[in-house]
CSV table of C-alpha atoms and ligand atoms in Angstrom, one decimal:
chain,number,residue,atom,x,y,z
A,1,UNK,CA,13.7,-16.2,10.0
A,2,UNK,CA,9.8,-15.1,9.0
A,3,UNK,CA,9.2,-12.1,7.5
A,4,UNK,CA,7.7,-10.0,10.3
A,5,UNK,CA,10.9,-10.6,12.3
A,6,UNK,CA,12.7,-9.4,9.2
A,7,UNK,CA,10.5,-6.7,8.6
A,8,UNK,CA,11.1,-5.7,12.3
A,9,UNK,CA,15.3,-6.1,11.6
A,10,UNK,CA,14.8,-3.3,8.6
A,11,UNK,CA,12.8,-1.3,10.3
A,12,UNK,CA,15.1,-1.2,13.8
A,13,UNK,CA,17.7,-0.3,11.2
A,14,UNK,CA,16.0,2.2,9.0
A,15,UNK,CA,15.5,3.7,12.7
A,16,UNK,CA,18.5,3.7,13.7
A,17,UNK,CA,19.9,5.3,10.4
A,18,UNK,CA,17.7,8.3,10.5
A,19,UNK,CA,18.5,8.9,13.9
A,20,UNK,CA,22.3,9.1,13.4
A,21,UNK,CA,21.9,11.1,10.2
A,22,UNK,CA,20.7,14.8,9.9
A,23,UNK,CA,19.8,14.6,6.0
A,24,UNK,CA,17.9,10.9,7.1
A,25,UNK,CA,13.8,11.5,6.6
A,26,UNK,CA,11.2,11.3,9.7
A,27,UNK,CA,9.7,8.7,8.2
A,28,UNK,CA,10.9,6.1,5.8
A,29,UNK,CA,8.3,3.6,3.8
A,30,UNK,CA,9.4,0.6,3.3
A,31,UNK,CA,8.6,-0.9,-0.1
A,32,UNK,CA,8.8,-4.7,0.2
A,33,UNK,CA,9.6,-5.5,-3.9
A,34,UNK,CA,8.0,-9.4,-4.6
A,35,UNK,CA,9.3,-9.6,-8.1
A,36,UNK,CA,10.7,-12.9,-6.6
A,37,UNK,CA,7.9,-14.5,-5.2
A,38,UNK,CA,4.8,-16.1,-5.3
A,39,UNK,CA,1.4,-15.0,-4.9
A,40,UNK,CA,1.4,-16.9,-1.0
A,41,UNK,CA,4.3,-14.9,0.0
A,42,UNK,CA,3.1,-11.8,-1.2
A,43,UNK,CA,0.2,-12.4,1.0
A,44,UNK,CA,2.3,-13.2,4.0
A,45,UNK,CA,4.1,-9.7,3.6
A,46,UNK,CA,1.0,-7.7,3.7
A,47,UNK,CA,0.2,-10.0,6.7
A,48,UNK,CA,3.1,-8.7,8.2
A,49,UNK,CA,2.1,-5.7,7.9
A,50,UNK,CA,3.5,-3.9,5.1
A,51,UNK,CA,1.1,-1.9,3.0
A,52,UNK,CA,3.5,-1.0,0.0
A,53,UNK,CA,4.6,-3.9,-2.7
A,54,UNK,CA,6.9,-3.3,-5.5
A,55,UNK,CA,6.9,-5.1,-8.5
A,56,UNK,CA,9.0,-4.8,-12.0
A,57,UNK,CA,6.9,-6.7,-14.7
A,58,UNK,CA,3.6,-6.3,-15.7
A,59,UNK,CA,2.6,-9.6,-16.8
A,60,UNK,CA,4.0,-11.3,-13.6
A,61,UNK,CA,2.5,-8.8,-11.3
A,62,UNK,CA,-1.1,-9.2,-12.7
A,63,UNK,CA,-2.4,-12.6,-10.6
A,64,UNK,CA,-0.7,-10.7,-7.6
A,65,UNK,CA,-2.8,-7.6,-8.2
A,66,UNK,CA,-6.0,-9.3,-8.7
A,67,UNK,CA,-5.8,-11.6,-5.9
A,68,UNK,CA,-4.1,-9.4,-3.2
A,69,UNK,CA,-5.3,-5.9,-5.2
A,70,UNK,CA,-7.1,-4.1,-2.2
A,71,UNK,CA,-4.7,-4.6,0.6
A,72,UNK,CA,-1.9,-2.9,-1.0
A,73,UNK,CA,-0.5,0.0,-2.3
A,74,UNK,CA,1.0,-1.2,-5.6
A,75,UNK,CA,4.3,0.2,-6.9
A,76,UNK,CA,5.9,-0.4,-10.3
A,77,UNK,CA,8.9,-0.3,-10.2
A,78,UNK,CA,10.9,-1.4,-13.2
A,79,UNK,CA,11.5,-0.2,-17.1
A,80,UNK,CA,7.7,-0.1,-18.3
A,81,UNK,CA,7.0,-0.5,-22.2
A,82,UNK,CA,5.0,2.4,-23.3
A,83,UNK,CA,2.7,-0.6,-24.5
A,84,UNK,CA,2.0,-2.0,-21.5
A,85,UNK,CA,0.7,1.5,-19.6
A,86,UNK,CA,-2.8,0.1,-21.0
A,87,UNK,CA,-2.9,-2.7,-18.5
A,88,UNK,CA,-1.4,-1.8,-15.2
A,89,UNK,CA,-2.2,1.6,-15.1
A,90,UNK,CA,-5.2,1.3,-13.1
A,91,UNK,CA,-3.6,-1.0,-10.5
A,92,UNK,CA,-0.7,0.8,-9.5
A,93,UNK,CA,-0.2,3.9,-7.9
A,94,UNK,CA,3.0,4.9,-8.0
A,95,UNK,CA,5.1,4.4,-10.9
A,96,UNK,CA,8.9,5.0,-10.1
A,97,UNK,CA,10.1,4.3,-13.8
A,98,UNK,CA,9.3,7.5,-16.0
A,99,UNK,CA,12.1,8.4,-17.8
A,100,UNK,CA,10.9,9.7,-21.4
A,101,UNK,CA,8.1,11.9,-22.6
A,102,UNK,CA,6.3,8.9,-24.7
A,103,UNK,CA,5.9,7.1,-21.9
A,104,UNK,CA,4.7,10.4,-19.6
A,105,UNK,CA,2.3,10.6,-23.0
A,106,UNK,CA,0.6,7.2,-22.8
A,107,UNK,CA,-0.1,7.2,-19.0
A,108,UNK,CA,-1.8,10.5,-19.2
A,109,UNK,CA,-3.6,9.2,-22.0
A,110,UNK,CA,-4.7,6.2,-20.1
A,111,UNK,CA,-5.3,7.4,-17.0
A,112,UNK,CA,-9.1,7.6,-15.8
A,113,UNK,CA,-10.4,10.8,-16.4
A,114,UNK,CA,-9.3,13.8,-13.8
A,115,UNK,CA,-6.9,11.2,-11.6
A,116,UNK,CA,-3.5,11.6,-11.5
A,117,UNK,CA,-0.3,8.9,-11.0
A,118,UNK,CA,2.4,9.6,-8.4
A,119,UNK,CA,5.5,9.3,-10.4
A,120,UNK,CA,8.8,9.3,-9.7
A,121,UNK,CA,11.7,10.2,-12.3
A,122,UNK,CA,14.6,7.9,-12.8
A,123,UNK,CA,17.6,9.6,-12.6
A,124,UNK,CA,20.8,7.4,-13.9
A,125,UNK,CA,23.5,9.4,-11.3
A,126,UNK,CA,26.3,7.2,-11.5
A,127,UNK,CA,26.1,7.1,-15.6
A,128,UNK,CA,26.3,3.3,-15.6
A,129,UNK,CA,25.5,2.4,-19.0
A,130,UNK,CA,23.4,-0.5,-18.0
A,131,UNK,CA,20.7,1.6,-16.1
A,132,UNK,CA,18.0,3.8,-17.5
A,133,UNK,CA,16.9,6.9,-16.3
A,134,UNK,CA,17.7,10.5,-17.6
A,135,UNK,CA,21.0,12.3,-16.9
A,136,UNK,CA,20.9,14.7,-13.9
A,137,UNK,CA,21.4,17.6,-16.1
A,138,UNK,CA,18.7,17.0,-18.2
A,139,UNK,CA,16.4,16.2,-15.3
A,140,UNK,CA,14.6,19.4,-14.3
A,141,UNK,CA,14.1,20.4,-18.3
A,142,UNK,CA,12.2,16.9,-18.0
A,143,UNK,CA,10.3,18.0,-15.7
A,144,UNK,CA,9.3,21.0,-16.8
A,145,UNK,CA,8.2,19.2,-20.0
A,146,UNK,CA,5.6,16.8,-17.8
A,147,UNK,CA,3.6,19.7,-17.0
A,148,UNK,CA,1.4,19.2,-20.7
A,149,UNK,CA,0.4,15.7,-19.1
A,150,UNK,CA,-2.1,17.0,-16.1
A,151,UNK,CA,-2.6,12.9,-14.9
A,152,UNK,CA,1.1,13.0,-13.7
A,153,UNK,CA,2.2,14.1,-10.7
A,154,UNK,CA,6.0,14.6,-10.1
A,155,UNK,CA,6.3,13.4,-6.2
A,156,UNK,CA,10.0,12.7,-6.4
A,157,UNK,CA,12.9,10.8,-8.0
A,158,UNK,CA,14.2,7.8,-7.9
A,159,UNK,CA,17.6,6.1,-8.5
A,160,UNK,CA,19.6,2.5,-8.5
A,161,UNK,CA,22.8,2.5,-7.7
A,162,UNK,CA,25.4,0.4,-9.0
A,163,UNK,CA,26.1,-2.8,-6.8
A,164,UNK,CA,29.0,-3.2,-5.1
A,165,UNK,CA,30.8,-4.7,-2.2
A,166,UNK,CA,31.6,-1.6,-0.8
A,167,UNK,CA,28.7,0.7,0.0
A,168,UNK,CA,30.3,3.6,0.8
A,169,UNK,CA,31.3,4.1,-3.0
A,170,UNK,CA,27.8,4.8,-3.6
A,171,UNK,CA,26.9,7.2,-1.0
A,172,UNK,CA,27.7,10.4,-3.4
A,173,UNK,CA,25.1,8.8,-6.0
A,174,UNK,CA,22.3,9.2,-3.1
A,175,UNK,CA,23.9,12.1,-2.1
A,176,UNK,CA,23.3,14.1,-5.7
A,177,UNK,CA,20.3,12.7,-5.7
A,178,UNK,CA,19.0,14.6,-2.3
A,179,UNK,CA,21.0,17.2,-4.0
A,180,UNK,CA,18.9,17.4,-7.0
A,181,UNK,CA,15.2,16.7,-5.2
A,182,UNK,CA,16.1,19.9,-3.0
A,183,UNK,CA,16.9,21.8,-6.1
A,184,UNK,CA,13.8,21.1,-7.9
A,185,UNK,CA,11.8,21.1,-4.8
A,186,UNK,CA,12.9,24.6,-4.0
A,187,UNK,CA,10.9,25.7,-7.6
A,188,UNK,CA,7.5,24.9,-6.3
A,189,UNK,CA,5.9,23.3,-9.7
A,190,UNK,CA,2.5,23.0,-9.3
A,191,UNK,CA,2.8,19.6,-11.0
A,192,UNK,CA,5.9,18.6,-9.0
A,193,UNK,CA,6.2,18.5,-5.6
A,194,UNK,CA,9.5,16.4,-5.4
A,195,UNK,CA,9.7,15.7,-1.7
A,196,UNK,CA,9.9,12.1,-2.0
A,197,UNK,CA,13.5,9.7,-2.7
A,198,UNK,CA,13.3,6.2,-3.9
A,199,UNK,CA,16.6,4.6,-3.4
A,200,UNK,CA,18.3,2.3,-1.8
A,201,UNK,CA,17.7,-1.6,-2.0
A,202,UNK,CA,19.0,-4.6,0.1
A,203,UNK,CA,22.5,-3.8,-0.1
A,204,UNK,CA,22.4,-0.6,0.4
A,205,UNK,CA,19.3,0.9,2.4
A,206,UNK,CA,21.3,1.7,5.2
A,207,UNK,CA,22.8,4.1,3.0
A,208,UNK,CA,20.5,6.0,1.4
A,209,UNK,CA,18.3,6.3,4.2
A,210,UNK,CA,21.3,7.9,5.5
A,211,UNK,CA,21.3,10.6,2.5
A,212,UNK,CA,17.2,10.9,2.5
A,213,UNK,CA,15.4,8.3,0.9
A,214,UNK,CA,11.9,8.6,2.1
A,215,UNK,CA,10.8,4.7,0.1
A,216,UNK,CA,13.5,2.0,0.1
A,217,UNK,CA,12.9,-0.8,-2.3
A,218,UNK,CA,13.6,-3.8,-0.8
A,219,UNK,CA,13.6,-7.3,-1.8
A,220,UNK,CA,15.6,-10.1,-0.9
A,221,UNK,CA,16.4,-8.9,2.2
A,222,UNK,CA,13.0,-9.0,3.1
A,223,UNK,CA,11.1,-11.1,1.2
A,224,UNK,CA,14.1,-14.4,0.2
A,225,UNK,CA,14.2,-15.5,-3.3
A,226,UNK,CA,12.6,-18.3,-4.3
B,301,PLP,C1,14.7,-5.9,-7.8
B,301,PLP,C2,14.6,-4.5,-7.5
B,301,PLP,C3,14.7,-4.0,-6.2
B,301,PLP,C4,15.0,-4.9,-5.0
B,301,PLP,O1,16.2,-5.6,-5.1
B,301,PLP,P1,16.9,-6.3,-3.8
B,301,PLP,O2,18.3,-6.2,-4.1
B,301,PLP,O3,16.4,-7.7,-3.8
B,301,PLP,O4,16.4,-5.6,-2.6
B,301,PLP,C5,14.7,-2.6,-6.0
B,301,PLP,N1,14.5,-1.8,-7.0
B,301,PLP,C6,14.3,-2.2,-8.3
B,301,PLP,C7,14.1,-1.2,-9.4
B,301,PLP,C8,14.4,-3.6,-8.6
B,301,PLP,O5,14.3,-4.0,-9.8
């Protein structure tokens, strides 16, 4: 199958999950996530017509940027080394990764003068041990904190969810996180919005569209593995 008649699959899906859900979004982006693929395919995606790409590594996201930079809104997406702000930060932006104050430190540091970074905190919900991201109880004191760094801009949070056969057993995770966005939305920080959820991927989009994503990452589903 090519990728626009995937892309048209996730979409009629997406669709059709907001419209049987009344916590679904209006309007979901789709974030097709190339961490798998080459340059080529990359291209053919934003030929498809998708504007947002997600990637999870610096270094292999670099030839991407500089060859496909302008016709894409970049996302990073995965654990990013404090050291490597320097490098990407002026290609990406969104970052959906910030999960510690040194790290909310060094962007603001290397951000252009007087711009700011859409950021989205990782939340670990489901305590996994393997996954980063801060616990939910300690989120909004985060957040609180990121208002000494004026480049970044709180626009929501983001979450992975364990992966499992059975998607169903995830649904709470999404769940609390809608739970948690709506709390912190309701307190109306000037340097965090919140109204945005990253979450769900391939196996479970349908999902967390259903509890409120508003960007879905999604990857093999859409873009193969090479
Ligand atoms: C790889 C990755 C995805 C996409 O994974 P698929 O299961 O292939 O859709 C989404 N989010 C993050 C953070 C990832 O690292």
């Amino acid at each position: 199958m090519s990728i626009l008649n995937r892309l048209n699959e996730i979409r009629a899906t997406i669709d059709a999950a907001c419209e049987r859900s009344e916590s679904g979004a209006k309007n979901v982006n789709i974030i097709a996530v190339t961490k798998y693929v080459s340059v080529e395919k990359t291209k053919e995606v934003l030929d498809a017509g998708v504007l947002h790409i997600g990637e999870n590594r610096v270094e292999d996201s670099m030839e991407k940027v500089h060859t496909l930079g302008e016709r894409g809104i970049w996302h990073f997406i995965g654990n990013l080394q404090s050291k490597k702000v320097k490098q990407m930060i002026d290609k990406f932006e969104f970052i959906h990764s910030l999960d510690r104050l040194s790290l909310a430190k060094e962007i603001n540091k290397r951000v252009a003068q007087g711009a700011k970074v859409k950021c989205f905190v990782q939340v670990n919900v489901s305590g996994e041990e393997s996954k980063s991201g801060l616990n939910p109880e300690e989120t909004f004191s985060f957040i609180q904190k990121l208002a000494a760094f004026p480049a970044i801009e709180v626009i929501g949070l983001m979450t992975m969810a364990p992966f499992v056969d059975d998607v169903e057993t995830v649904r709470p995770y999404f769940r609390k996180l809608r739970e948690l966005r709506d709390e912190i939305a309701e307190k109306d920080l000037e340097h965090a919005p919140c109204r945005e959820l990253s979450m769900g991927m391939s196996n479970d989009y349908v999902v967390a569209v259903e509890e409120g994503a508003t960007f879905v990452r999604i990857g093999s589903a859409l873009v193969g593995k090479e």
